[in-house]
Short mmCIF file of C-alpha atoms in Angstrom, two decimals:
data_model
loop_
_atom_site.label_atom_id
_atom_site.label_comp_id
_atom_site.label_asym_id
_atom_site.label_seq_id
_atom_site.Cartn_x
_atom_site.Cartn_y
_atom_site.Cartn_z
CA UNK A 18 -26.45 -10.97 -58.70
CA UNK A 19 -27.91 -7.44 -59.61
CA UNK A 20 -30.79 -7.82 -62.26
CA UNK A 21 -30.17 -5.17 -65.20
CA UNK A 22 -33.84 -5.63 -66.13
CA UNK A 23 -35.35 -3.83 -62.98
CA UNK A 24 -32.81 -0.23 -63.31
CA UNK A 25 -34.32 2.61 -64.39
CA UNK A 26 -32.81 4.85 -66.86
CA UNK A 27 -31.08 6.85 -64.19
CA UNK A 28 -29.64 4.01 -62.63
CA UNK A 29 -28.72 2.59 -65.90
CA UNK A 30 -26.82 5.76 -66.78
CA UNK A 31 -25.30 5.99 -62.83
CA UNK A 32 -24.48 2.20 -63.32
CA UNK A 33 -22.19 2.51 -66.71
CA UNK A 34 -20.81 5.78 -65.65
CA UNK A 35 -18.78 4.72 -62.70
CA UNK A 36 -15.48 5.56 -63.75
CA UNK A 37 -12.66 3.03 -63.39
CA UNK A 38 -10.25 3.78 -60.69
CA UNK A 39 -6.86 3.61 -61.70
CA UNK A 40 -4.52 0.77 -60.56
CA UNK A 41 -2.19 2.38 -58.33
CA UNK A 42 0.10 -0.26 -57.65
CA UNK A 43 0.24 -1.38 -61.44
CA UNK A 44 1.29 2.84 -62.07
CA UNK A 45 3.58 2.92 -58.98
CA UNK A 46 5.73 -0.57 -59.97
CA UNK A 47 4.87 -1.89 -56.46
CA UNK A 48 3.63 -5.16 -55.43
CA UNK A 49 0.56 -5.67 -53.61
CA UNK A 50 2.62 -6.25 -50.57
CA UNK A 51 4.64 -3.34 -50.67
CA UNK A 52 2.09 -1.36 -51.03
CA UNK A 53 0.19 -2.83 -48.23
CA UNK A 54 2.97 -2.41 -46.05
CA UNK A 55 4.18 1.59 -47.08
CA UNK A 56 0.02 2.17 -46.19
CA UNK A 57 0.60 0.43 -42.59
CA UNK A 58 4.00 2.54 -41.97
CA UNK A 59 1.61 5.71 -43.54
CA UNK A 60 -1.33 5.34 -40.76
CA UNK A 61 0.82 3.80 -37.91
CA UNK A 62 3.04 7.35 -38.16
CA UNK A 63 -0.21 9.27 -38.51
CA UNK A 64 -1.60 7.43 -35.46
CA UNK A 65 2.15 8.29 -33.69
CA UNK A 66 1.50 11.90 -33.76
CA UNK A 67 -2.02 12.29 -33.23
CA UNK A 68 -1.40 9.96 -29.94
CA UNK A 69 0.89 12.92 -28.44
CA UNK A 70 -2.30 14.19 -27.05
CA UNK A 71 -4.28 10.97 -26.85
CA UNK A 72 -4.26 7.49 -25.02
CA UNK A 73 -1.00 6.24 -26.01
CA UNK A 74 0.63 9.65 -24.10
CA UNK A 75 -1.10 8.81 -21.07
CA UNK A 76 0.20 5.63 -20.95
CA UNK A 77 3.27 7.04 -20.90
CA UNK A 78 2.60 9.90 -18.62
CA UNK A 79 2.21 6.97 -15.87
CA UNK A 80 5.52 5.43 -16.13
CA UNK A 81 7.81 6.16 -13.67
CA UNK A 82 10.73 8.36 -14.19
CA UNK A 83 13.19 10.70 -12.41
CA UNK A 84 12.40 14.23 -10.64
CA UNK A 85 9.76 16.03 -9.24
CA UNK A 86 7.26 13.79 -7.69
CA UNK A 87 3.83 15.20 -5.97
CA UNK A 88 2.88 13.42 -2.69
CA UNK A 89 -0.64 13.99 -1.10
CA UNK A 90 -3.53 12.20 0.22
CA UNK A 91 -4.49 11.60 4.08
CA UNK A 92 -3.78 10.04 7.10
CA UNK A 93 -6.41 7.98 8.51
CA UNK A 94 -7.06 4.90 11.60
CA UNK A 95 -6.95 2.09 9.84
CA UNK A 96 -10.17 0.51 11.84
CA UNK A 97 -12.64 3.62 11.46
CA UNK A 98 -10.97 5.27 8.63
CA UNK A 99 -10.93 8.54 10.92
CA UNK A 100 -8.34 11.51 9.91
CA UNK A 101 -5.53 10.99 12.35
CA UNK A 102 -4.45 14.66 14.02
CA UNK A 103 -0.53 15.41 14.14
CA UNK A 104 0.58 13.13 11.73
CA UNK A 105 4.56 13.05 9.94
CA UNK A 106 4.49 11.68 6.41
CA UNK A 107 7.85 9.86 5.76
CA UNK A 108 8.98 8.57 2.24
CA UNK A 109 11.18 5.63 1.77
CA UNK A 110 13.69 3.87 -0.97
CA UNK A 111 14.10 0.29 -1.39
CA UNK A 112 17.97 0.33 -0.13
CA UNK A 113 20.36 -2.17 -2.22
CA UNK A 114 21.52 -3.70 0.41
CA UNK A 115 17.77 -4.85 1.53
CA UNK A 116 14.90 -2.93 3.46
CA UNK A 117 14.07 0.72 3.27
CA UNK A 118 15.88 3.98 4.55
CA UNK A 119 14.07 7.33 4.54
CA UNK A 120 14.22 10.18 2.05
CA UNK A 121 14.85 13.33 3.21
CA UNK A 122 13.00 14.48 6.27
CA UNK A 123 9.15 13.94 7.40
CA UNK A 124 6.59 16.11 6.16
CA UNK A 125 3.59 17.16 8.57
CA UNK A 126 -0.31 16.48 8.23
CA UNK A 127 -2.66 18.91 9.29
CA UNK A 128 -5.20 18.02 11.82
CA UNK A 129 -7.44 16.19 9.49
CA UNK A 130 -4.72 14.01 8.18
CA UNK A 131 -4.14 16.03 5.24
CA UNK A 132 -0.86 16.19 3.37
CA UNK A 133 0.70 17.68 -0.13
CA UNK A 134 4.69 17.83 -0.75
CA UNK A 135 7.03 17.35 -3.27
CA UNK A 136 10.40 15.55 -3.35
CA UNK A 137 13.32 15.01 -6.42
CA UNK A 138 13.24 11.32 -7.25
CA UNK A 139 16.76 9.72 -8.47
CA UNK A 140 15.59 6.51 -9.52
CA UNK A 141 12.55 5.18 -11.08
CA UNK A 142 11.23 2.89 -8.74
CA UNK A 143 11.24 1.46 -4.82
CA UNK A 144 9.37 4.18 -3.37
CA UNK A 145 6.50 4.01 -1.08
CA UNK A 146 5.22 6.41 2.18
CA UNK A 147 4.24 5.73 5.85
CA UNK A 148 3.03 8.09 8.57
CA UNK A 149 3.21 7.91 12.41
CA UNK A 150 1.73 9.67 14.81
CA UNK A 151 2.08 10.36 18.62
CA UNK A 152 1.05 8.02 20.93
CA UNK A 153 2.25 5.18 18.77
CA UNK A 154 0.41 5.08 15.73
CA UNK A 155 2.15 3.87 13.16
CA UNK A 156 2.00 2.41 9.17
CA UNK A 157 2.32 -1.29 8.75
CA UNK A 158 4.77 -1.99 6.03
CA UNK A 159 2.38 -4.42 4.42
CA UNK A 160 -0.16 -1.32 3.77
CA UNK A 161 2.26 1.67 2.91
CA UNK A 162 1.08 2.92 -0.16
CA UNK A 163 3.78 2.77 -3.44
CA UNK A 164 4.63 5.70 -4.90
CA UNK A 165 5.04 5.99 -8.85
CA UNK A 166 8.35 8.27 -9.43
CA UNK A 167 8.56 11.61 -11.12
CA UNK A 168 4.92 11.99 -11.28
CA UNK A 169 1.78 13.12 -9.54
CA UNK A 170 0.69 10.52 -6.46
CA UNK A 171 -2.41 12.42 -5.50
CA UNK A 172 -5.16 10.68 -3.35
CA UNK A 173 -3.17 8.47 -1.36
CA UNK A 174 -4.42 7.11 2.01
CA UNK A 175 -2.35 6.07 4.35
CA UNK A 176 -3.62 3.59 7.24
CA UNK A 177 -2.21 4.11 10.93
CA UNK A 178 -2.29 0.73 13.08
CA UNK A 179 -3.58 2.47 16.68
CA UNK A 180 -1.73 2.27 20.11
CA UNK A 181 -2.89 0.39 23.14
CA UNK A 182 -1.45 -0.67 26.11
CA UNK A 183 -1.74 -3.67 28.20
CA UNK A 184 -0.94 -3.14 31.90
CA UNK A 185 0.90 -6.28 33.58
CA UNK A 186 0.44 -6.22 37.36
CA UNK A 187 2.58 -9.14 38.89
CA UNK A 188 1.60 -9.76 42.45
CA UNK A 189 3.64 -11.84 44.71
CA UNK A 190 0.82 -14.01 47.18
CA UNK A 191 1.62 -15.28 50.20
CA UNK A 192 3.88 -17.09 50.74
CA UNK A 193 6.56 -15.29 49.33
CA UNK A 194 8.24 -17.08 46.65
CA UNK A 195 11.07 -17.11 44.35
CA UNK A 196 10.18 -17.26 40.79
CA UNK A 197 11.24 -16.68 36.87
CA UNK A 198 8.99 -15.36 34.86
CA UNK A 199 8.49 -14.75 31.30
CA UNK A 200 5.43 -12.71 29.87
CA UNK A 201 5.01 -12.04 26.16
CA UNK A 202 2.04 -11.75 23.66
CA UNK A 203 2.21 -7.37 23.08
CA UNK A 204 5.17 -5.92 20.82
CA UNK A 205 8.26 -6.78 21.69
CA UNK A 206 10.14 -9.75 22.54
CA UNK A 207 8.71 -9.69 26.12
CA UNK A 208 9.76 -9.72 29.15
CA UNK A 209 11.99 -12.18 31.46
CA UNK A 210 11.91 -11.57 35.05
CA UNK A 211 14.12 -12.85 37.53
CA UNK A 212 12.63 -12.79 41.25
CA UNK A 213 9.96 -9.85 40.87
CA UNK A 214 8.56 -8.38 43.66
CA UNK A 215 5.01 -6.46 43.31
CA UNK A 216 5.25 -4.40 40.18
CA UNK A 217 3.51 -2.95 37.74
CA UNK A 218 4.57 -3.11 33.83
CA UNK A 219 2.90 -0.58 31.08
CA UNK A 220 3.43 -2.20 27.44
CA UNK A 221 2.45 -1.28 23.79
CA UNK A 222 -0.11 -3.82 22.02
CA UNK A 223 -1.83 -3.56 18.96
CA UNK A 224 -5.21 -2.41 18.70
CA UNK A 225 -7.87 -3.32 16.90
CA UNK A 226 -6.91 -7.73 16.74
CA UNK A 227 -7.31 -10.52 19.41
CA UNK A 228 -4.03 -11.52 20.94
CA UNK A 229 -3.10 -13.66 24.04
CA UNK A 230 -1.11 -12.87 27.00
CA UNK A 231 1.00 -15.88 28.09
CA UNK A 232 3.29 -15.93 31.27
CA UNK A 233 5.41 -18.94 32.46
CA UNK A 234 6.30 -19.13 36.21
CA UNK A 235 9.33 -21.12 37.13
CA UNK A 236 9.54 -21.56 40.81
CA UNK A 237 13.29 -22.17 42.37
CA UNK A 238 12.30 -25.40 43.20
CA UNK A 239 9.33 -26.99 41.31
CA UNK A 240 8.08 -27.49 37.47
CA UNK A 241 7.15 -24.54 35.28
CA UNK A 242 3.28 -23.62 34.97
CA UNK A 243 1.90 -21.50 32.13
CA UNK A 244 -0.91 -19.15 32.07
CA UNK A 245 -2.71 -17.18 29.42
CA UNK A 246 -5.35 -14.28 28.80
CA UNK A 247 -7.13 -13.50 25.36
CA UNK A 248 -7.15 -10.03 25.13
CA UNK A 249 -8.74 -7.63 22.40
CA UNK A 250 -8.19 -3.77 22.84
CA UNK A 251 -9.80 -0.66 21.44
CA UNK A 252 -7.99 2.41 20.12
CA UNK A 253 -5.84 4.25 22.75
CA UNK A 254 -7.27 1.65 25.00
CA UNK A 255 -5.53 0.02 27.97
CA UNK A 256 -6.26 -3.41 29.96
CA UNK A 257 -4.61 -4.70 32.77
CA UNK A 258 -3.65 -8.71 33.54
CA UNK A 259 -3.54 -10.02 36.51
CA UNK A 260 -0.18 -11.93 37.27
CA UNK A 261 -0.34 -13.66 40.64
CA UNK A 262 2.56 -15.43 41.79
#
């Protein structure tokens, strides 16, 4: 409680000559809830205009919409993260009857990955962008970047999966034999072959992850025998397996 005693004169005079604020909402007719909420409506519009140029229109300058939508970033190996040279960007829509189709045509990198385009967005969302590249690189669905629709997508980086090659060299030992067999483990369903002679196979295989090469031989007369080689390959690498028959 403020002791009166202790004031000087000053402060006594300050003290008694605060004036007395009128009652506004005894003079406007309004209850104190009315004029509570008519203050709210007064600063929330206030707040509405001055956020045309603040947070709140940033928020909205990130929602998706229709148009004009900027594209660029880089194309890089997913493993070392390199620029990838000769790269086509390709966008894609969510199709309605399931999966994606492309939009329009590819758009070409420049030889350290680098891309900028533009394309006219009808809907709002289901975009995203891959890349390939010769050789067999290529964009795993899983990591294709989404793209937000009628705005700027700037700084994108799209990962290429790189190309190797396993090369399956079937060799038929003395004696000669007749044999099925069946080799899988690269992309692709594999292969079945019926009665191969000496021959030489060249097929694409992921680079980068351990997989295993698995044959089964089926002699014309006799039980089936399986085989298998664990296999890890380096970019743009190549390694041959040994099928002896």
């Amino acid at each position: 409680m403020l002791n009166r005693k202790l004031l000087t004169e000053s402060e006594k005079l300050t003290f008694t000559t605060i004036p007395q604020l009128p009652d506004i909402r005894a003079e406007s007719g309004c209850s104190f809830s009315a004029f509570s909420m008519r203050s709210f409506f007064i600063v929330l519009c206030g707040l509405l205009v001055v956020g045309s140029s603040g947070p709140l229109s940033s928020c909205r300058s990130n929602d998706p919409t229709t148009g004009t939508t900027l594209v660029a970033g880089q194309v890089v190996e997913s493993q070392t993260l390199k620029p990838v040279s000769g790269a086509t960007v390709q966008v894609y829509h969510a199709s309605s009857g399931g999966g994606y189709v492309p939009v329009g045509t590819g758009y070409a990198a420049d030889k350290q990955g680098h891309f900028s385009f533009s394309f006219d967005a009808d809907s709002k969302t289901g975009y995203l962008v891959r890349a390939s590249a010769p050789l067999g690189y290529f964009t795993d669905w899983a990591a294709a970047p989404y793209l937000t629709a009628g705005r700027s997508n700037e700084g994108l980086v799209i990962p290429l999966l790189s190309p190797a090659w396993v090369r399956l060299q079937l060799v038929d030992e003395p004696p000669k034999s007749q044999v099925l067999i069946h080799i899988s483990g690269y992309d692709g369903p594999g292969d079945q072959l019926n009665y191969p002679r000496d021959t030489t196979l060249i097929r694409p295989c992921q680079a980068g992850f351990p997989t295993k090469i698995i044959w089964v031989i089926t002699p014309k007369d006799g039980p089936e025998r399986q085989y298998s080689q664990d296999i890890k390959l380096a970019a743009l690498d190549t390694i041959t397996v040994h099928i002896a028959f």
